[in-house]
PDB file of C-alpha atoms and ligand atoms in Angstrom:
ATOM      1  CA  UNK A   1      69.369  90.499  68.332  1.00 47.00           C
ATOM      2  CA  UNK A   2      67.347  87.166  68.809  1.00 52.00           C
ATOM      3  CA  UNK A   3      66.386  85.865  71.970  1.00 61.00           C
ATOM      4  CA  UNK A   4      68.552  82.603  70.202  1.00 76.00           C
ATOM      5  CA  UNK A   5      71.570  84.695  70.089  1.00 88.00           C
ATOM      6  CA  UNK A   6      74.476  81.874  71.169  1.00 91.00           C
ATOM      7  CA  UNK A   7      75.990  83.510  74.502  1.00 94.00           C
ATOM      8  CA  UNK A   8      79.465  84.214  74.521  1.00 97.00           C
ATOM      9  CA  UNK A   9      81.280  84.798  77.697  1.00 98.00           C
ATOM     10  CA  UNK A  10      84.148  87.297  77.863  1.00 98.00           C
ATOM     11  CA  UNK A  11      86.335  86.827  80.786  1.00 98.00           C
ATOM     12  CA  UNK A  12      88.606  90.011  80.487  1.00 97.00           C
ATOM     13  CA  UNK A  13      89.647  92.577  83.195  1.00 97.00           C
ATOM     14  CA  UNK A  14      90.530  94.947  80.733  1.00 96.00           C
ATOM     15  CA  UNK A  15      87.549  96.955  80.167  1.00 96.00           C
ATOM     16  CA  UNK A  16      88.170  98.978  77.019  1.00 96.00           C
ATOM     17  CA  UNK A  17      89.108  95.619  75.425  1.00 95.00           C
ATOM     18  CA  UNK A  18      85.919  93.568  77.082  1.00 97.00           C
ATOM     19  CA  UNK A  19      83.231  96.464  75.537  1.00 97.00           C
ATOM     20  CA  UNK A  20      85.264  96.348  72.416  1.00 96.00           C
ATOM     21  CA  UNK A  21      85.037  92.403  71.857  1.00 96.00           C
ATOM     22  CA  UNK A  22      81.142  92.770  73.209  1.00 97.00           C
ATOM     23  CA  UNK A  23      80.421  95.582  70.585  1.00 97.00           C
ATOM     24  CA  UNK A  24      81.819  93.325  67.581  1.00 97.00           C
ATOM     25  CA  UNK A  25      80.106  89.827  69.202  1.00 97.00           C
ATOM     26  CA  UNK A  26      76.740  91.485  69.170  1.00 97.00           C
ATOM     27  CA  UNK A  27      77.219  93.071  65.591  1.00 96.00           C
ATOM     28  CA  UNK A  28      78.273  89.098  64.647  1.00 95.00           C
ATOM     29  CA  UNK A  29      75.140  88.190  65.723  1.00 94.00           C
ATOM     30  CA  UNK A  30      75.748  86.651  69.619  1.00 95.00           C
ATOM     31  CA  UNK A  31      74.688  87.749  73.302  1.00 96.00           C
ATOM     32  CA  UNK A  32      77.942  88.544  74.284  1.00 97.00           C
ATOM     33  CA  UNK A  33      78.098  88.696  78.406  1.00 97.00           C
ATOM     34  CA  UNK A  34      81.878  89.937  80.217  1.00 98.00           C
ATOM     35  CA  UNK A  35      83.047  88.809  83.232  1.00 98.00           C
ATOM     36  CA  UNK A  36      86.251  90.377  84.912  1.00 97.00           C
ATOM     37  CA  UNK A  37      86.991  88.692  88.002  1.00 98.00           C
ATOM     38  CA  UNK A  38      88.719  84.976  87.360  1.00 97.00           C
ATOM     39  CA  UNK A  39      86.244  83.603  90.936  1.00 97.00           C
ATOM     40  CA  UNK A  40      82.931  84.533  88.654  1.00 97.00           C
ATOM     41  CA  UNK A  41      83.566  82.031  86.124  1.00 97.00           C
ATOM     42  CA  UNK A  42      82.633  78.385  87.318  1.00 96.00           C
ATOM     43  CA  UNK A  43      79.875  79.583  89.013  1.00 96.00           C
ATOM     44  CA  UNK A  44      78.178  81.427  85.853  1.00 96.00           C
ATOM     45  CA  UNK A  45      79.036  78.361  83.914  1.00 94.00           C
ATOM     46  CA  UNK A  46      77.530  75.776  85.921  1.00 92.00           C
ATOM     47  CA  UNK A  47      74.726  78.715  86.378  1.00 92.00           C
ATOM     48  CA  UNK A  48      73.869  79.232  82.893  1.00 90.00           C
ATOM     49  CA  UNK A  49      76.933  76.959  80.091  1.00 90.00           C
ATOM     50  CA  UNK A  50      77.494  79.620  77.261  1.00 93.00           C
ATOM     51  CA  UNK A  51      77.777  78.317  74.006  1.00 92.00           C
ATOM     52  CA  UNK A  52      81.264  79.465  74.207  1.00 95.00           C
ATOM     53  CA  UNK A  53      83.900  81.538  76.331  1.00 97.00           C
ATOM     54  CA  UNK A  54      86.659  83.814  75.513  1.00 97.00           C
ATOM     55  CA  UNK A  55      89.171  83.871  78.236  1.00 97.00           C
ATOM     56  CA  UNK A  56      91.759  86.086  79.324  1.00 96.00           C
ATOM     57  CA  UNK A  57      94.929  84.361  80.823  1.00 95.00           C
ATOM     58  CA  UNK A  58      95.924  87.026  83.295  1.00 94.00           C
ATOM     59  CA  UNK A  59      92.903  87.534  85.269  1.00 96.00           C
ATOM     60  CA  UNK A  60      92.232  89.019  89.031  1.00 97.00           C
ATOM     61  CA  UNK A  61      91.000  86.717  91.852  1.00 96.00           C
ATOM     62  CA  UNK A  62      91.975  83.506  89.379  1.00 96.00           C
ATOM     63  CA  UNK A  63      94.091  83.106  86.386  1.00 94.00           C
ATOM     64  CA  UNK A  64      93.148  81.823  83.461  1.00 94.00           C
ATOM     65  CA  UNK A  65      94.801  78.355  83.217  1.00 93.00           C
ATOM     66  CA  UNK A  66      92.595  77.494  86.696  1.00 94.00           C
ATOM     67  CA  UNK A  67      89.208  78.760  85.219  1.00 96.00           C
ATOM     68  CA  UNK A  68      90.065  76.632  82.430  1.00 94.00           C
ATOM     69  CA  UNK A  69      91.024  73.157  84.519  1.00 92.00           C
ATOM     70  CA  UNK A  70      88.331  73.847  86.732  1.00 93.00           C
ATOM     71  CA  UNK A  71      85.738  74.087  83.673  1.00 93.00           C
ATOM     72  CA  UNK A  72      87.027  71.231  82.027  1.00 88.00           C
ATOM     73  CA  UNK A  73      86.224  68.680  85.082  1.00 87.00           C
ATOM     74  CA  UNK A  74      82.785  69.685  84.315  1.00 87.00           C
ATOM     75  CA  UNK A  75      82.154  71.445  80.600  1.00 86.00           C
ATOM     76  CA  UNK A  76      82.473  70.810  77.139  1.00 83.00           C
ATOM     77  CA  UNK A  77      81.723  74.227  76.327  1.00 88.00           C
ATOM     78  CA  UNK A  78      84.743  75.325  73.928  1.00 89.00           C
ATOM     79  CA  UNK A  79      87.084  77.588  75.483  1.00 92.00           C
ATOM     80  CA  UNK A  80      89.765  80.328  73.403  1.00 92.00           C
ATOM     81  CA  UNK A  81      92.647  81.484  75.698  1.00 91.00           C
ATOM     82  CA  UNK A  82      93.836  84.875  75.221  1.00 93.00           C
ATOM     83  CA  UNK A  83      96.904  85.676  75.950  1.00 90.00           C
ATOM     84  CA  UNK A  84      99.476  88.956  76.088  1.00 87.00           C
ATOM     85  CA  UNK A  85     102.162  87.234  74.796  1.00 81.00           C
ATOM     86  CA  UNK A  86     103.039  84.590  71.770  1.00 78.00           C
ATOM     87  CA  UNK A  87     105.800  82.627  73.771  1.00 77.00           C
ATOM     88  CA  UNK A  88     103.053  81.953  75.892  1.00 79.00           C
ATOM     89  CA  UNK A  89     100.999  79.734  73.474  1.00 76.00           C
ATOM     90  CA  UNK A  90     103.516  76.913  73.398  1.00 73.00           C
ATOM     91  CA  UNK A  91     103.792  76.603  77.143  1.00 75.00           C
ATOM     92  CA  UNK A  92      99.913  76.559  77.276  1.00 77.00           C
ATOM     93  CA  UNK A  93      99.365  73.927  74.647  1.00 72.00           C
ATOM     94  CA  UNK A  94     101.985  71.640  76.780  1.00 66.00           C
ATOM     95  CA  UNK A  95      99.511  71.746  79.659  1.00 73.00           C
ATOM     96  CA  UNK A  96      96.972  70.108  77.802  1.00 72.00           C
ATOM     97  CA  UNK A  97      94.351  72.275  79.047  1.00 78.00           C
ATOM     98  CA  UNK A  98      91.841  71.612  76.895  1.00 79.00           C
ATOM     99  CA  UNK A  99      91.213  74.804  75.641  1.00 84.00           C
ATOM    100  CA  UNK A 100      89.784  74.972  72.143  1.00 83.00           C
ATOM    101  CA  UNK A 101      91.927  77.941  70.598  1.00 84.00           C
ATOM    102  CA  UNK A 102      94.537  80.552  71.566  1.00 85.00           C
ATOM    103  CA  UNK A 103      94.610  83.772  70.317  1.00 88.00           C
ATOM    104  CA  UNK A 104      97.634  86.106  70.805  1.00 89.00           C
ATOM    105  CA  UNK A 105      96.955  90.232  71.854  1.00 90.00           C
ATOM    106  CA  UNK A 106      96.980  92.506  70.890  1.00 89.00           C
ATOM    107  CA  UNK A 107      94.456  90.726  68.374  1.00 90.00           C
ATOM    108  CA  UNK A 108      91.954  92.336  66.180  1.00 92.00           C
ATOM    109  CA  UNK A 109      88.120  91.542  66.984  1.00 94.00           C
ATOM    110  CA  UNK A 110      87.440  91.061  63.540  1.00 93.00           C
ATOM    111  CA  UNK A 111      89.747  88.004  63.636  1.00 90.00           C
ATOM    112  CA  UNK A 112      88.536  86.845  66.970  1.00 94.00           C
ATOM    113  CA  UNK A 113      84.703  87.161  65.623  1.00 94.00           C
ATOM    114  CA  UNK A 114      85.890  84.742  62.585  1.00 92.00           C
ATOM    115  CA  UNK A 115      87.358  82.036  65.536  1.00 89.00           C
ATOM    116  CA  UNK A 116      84.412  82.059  67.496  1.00 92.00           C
ATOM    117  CA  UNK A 117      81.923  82.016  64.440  1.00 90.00           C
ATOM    118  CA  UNK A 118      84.337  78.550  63.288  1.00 84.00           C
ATOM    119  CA  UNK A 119      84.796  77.115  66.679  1.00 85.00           C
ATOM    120  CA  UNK A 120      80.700  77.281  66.883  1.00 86.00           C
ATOM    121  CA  UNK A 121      80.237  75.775  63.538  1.00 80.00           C
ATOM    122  CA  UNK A 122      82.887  73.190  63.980  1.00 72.00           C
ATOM    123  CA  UNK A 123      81.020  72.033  67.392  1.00 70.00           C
ATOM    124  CA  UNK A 124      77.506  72.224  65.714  1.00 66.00           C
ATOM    125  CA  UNK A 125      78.433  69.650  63.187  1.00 55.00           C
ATOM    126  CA  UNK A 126      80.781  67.480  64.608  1.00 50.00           C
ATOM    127  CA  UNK A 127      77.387  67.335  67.366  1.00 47.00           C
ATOM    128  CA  UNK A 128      75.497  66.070  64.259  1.00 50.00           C
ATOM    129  CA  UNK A 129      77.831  63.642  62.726  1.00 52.00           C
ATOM    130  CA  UNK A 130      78.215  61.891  66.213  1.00 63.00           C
ATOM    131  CA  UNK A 131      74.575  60.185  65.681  1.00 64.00           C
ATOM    132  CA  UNK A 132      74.933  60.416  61.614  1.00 58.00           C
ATOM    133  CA  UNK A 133      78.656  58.369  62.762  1.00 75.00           C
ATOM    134  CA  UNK A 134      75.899  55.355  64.625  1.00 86.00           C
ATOM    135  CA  UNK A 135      76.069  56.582  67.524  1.00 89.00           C
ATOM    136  CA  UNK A 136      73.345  57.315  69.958  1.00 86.00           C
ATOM    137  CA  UNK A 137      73.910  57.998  73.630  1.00 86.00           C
ATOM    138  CA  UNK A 138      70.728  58.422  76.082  1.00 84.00           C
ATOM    139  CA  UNK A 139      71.829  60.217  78.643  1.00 79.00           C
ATOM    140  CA  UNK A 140      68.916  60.369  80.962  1.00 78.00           C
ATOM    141  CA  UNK A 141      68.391  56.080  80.000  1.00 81.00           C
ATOM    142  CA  UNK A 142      72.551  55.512  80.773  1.00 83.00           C
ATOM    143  CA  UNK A 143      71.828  53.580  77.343  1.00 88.00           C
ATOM    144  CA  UNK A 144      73.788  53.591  74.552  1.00 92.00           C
ATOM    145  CA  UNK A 145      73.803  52.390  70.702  1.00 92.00           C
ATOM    146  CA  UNK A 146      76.477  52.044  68.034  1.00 93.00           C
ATOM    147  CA  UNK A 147      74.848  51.215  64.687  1.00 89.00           C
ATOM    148  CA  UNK A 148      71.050  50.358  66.225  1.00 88.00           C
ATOM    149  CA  UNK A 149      73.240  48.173  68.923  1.00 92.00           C
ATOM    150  CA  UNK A 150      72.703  48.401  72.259  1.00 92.00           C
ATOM    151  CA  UNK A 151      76.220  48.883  73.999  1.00 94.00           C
ATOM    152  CA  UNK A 152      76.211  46.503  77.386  1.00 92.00           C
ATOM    153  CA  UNK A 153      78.037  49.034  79.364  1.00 92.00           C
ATOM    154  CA  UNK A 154      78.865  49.675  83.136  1.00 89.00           C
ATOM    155  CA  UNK A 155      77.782  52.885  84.780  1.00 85.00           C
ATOM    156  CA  UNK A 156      82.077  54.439  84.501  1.00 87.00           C
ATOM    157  CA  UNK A 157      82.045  52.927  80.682  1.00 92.00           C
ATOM    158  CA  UNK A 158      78.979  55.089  79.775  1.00 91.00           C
ATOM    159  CA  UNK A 159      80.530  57.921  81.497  1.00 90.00           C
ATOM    160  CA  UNK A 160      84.011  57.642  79.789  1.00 93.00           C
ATOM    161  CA  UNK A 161      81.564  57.018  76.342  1.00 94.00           C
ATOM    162  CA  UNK A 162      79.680  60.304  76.650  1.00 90.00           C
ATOM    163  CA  UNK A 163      82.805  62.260  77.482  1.00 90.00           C
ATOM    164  CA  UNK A 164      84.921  61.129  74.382  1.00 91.00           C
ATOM    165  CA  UNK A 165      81.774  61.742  72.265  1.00 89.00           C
ATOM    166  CA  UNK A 166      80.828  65.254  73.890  1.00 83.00           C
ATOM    167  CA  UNK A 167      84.596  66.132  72.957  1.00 78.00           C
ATOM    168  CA  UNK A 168      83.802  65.482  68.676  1.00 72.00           C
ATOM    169  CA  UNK A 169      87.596  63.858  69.350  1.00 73.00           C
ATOM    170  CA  UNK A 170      89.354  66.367  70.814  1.00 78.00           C
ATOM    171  CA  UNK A 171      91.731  64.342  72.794  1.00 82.00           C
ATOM    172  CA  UNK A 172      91.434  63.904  76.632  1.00 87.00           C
ATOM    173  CA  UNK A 173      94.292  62.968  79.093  1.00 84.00           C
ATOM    174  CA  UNK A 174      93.711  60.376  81.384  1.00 85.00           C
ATOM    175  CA  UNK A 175      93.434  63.202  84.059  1.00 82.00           C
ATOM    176  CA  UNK A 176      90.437  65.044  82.345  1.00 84.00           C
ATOM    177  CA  UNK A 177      88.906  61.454  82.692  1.00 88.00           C
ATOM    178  CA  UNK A 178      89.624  60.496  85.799  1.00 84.00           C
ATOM    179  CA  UNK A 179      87.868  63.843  86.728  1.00 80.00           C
ATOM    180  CA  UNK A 180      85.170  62.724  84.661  1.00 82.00           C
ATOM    181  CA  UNK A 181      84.379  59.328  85.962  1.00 81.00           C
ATOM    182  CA  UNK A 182      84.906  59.694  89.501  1.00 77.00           C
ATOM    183  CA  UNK A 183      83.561  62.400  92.157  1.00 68.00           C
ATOM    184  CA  UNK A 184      86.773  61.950  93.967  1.00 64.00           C
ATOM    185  CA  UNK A 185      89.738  60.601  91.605  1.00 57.00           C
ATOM    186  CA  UNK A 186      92.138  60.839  94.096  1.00 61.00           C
ATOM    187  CA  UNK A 187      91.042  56.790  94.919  1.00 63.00           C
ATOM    188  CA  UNK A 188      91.567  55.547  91.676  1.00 68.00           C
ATOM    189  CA  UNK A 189      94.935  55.665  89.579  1.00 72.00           C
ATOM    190  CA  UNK A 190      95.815  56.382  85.839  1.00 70.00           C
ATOM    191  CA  UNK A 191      95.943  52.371  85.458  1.00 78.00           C
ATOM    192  CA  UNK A 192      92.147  52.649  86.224  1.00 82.00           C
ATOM    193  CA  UNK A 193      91.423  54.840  83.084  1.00 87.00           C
ATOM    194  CA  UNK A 194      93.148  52.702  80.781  1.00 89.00           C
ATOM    195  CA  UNK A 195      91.558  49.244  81.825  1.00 89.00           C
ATOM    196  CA  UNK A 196      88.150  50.622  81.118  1.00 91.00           C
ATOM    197  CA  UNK A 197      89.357  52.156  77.773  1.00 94.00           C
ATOM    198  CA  UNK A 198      90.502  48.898  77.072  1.00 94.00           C
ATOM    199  CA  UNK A 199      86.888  47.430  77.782  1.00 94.00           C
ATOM    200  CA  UNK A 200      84.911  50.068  76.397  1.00 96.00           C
ATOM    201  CA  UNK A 201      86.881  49.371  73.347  1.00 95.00           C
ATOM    202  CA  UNK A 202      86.531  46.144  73.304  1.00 94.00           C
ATOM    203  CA  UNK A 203      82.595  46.395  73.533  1.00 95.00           C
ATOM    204  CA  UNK A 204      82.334  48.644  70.390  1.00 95.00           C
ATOM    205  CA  UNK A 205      84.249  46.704  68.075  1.00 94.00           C
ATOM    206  CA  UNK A 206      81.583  43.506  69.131  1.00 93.00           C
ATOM    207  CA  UNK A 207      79.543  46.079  67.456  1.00 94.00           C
ATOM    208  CA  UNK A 208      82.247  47.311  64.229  1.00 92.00           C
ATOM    209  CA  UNK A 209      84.629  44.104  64.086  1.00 92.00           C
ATOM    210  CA  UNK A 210      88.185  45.328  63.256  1.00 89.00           C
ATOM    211  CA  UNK A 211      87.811  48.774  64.109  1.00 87.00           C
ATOM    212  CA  UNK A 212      89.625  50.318  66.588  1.00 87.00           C
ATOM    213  CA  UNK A 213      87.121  53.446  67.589  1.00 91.00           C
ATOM    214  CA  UNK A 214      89.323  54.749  70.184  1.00 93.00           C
ATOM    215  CA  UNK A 215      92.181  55.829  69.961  1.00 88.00           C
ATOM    216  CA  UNK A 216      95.531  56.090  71.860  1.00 88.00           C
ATOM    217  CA  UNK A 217      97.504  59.681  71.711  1.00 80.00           C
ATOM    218  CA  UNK A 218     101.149  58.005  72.629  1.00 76.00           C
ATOM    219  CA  UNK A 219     101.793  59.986  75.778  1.00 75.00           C
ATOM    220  CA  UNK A 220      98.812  62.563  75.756  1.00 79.00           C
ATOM    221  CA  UNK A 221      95.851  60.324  76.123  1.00 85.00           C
ATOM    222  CA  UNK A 222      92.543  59.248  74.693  1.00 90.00           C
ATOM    223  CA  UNK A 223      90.083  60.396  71.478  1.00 88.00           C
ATOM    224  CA  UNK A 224      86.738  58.908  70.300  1.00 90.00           C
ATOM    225  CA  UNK A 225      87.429  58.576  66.031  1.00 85.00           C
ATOM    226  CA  UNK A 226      83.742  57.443  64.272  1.00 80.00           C
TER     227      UNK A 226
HETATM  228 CA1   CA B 301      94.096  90.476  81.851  1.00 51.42          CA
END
C-alpha cells in the first residue's frame, strides 16, 4: 500500500463485518481505518477528514443519522449509510441527510468496494470541472472568480459560494446552510438563506447574463449547476 492510499473510515460495531470491509478496502487499494463507537467520529474527522466514510446506522454511544448531521455542519467528505434493513433507505433519504449513498446489509464487500471506488471518482472530477466550469474560489483570499471575473461578494455570500461548489451540486437544504454560514443559526431564519441566494445569484449572472447558476429544489433546497 502507498503512503497516498485515500483513507476510508469504517464506522461499524460489528467486528467480523468491520475486518471484513478493511481486508477488501486495502486489497482495493485504500487505508482503510474502523471506528466502532458512534462519539469517535466527529472528532477523528475534524482530526484527520478521510477521503471518505462508510457508516453504520445502528451504532453504540451515537447513531448513525447524528454522526452524519453533525459531519455535515462541517464536511464535505462523502458519506455511504449502511443500513440492516431496506425499508430503512426511504425514511433516510426523506431526512435529507446528506449522505452520499446507502447501501442495504447484508451487502457484499465486493459491491461496496465498487461504491466507494465511484463515489471517489465521481468527487475527483466533479472537483476538476468546478474550475474547468469558470470557476475559481480562493479560499484563504475570500476571493472569488466566475469566467476570469472577480465576484464582489460579502463575507456570508462567499461562504454560501464555497459550500454549493464543495457539494459538485449535490443539493443542500436551507438548514445545511444556515449551519454553514452562521456559528450560531439559531439568530437568523430560513428567510435569511434565501435573500442571499437571491443575491449571490444575482451577482453571477452580472458575470453569465441569462443564466440562472443556482438552482431552486421546490421544497428541498439549493444546488450550484455550472
Ligand atoms: Ca451496527
Amino acid at each position: 500500500m502507498t503512503e497516498n492510499a485515500p483513507r476510508i473510515l469504517i464506522v461499524e460495531d460489528e467486528p467480523k463485518l468491520a475486518s471484513l470491509l478493511a481486508d477488501y478496502l486495502r486489497a482495493a487499494g485504500y487505508a482503510p481505518e474502523t471506528l466502532a463507537d458512534g462519539r469517535e467520529v466527529v472528532p477523528a474527522v475534524r482530526a484527520r477528514p478521510p477521503a471518505l466514510i462508510l457508516l453504520d446506522l445502528m451504532l453504540p454511544g451515537k447513531d448513525g443519522l447524528d454522526v452524519c448531521r453533525e459531519l455535515r455542519s462541517f464536511s464535505d467528505v462523502p458519506v455511504v449509510m449502511i443500513t440492516a434493513r431496506v425499508e430503512e433507505i426511504d425514511r433516510l433519504l426523506g431526512l435529507e441527510l446528506g449522505a452520499d449513498d446507502y447501501i442495504c446489509k447484508p451487502f457484499s464487500p465486493r459491491e461496496v468496494v465498487a461504491r466507494v471506488k465511484a463515489i471517489l471518482r465521481r468527487a475527483g472530477r466533479s472537483g476538476e470541472s468546478t474550475a474547468a466550469a469558470g470557476l475559481v474560489i480562493d479560499e484563504a483570499g475570500y476571493r472569488a472568480t466566475l469566467d476570469g471575473q472577480a465576484l464582489e461578494l460579502t463575507p456570508v455570500e462567499f461562504r454560501l459560494l464555497k459550500t454549493l461548489a464543495a457539494g459538485h451540486g449535490r443539493v443542500y437544504t436551507r438548514d445545511q446552510l444556515l449551519d454553514r454560514l452562521y456559528d450560531d443559526h439559531r439568530v437568523v431564519t430560513d428567510r435569511t438563506v434565501d435573500s442571499h441566494v437571491k443575491n449571490l445569484r444575482r451577482k453571477l449572472e452580472q458575470v453569465r447574463p441569462g443564466q440562472d447558476l443556482i438552482r431552486s429544489i421546490y421544497g428541498v433546497g439549493y444546488k450550484l449547476e455550472l
